[in-house]
Coordinates of C-alpha atoms in Angstrom, one line a residue:
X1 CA 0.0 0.0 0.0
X2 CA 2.6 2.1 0.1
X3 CA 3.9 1.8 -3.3
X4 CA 0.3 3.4 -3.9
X5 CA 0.7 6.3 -2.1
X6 CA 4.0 6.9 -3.9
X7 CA 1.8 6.1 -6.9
X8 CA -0.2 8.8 -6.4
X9 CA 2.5 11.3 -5.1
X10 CA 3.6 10.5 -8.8
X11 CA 7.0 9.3 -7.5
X12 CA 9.3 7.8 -10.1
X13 CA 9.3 4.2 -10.6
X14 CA 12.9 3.7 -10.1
X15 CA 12.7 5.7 -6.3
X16 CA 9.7 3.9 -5.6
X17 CA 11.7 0.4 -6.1
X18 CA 14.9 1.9 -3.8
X19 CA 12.7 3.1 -1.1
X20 CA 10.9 -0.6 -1.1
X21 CA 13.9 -2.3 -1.5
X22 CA 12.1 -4.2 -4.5
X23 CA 12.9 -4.2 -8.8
X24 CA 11.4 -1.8 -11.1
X25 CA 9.7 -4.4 -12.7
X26 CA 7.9 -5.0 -9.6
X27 CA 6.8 -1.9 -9.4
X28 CA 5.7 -1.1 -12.8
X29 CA 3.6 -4.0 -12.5
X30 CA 2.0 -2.7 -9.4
X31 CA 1.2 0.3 -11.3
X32 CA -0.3 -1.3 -14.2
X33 CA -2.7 -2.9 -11.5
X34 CA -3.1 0.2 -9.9
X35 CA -4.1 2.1 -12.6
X36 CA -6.8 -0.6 -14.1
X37 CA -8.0 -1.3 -10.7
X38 CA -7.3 1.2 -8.1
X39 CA -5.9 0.7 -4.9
X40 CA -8.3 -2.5 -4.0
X41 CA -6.4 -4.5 -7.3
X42 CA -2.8 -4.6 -5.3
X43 CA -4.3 -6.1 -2.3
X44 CA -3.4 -9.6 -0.6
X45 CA -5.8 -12.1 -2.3
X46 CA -4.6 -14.4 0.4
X47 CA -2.5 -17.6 0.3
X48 CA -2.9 -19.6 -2.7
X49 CA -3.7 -23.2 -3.3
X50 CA -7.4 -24.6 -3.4
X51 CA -9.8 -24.2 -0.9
X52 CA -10.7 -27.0 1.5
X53 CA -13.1 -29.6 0.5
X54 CA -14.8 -29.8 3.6
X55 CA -16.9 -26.6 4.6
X56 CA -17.1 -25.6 8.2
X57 CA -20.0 -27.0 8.7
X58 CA -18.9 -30.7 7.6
X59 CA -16.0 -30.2 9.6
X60 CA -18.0 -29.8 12.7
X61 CA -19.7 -32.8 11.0
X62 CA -16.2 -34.7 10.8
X63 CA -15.2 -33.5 14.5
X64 CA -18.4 -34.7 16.2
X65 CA -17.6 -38.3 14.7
X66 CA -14.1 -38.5 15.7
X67 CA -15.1 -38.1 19.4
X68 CA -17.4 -41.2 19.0
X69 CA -14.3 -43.0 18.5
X70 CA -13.4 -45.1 15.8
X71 CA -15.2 -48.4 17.8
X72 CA -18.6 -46.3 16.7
X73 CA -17.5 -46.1 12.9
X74 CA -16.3 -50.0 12.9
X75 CA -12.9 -50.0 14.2
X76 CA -13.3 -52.2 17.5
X77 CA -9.5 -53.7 17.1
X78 CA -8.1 -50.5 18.7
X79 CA -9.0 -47.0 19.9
X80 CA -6.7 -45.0 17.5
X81 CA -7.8 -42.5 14.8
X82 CA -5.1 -42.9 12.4
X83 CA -4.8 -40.7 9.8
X84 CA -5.5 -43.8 6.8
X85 CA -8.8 -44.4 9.0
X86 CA -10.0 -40.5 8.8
X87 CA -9.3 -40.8 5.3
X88 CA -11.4 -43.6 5.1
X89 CA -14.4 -41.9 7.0
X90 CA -14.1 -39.0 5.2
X91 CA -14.8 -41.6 1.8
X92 CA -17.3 -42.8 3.5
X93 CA -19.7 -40.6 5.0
X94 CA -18.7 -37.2 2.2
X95 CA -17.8 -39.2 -0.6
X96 CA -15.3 -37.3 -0.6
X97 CA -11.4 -38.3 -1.6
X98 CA -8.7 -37.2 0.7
X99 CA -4.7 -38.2 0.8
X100 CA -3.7 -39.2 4.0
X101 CA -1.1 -36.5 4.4
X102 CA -4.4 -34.1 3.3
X103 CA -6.1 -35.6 5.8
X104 CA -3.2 -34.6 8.1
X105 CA -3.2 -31.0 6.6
X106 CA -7.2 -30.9 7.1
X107 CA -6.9 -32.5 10.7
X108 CA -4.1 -29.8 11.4
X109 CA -6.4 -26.7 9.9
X110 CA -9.1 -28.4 12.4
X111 CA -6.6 -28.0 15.6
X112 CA -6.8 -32.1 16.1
X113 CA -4.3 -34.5 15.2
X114 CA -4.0 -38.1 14.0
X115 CA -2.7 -40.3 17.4
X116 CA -0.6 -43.0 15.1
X117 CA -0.5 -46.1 17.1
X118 CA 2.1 -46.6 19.5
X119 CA 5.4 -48.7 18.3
X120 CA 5.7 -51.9 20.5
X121 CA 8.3 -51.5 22.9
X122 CA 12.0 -52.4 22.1
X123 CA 13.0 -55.5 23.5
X124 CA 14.7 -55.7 26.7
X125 CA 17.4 -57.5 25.4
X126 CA 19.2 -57.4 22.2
X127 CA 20.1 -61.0 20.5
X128 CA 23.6 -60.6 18.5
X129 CA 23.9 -62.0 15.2
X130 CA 25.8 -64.8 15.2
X131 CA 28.1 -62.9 12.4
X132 CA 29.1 -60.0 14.9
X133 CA 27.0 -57.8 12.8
X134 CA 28.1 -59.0 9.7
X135 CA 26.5 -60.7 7.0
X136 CA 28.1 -64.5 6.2
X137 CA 30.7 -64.1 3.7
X138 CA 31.9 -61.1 4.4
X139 CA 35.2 -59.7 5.9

């Protein structure tokens, strides 16, 4: 905004670009904008990328089911919501297709988080190879 004030101080372009510490080819393309559209046309239009699939209201949708637990969706083996499993709710209840690491974007956005589950325990003790680490015909 305030390459537009310069802009309408009718600074040059090339002391508009040193004061903003920016090229001159930035700038004249800020004035083109300017010009066709006024000061409204250089601002932010936000971060870009597509908008999310799921409105608000499904997420609250999507929220309320993840706090039934995944037992009440079909998952009785464990109580984990893995991020594959939201995926797989998502499919089913939306008909809607999600990656898992989207899921784990969309989860994120949400403020929850996928609980992977837990890695079983290393062992207490280690068993050597009988090789000394080494593979059998090897030196």
């Amino acid at each position: 905004m305030r390459a537009v004030d310069l802009f309408e101080e009718r600074v040059e372009v090339p002391c508009i670009a040193r004061e903003l510490r920016v090229s001159e080819k930035s700038v004249y393309q800020w004035r083109r904008a300017w010009k066709a559209g006024g000061r409204e046309a250089l601002r932010s239009k936000g971060a870009p990328g597509y908008d999310c699939r799921l409105g608000p209201h499904l997420q609250a949708r999507l929220t309320a089911w993840l706090d039934e637990g995944p037992a009440a969706h079909g998952w009785a083996d464990d109580q984990v919501w893995t991020a594959a499993r939201v995926r797989t709710l998502i499919g089913r209840k939306f008909h809607i297709s999600y990656s898992v690491s989207g899921v784990t974007r969309l989860l994120h956005r949400m403020g929850s988080a996928c609980r992977c589950p837990p890695a079983p325990p290393p062992s207490a003790t280690r068993t050597r190879s009988p090789h000394g680490g080494r593979r059998p015909g090897r030196r």
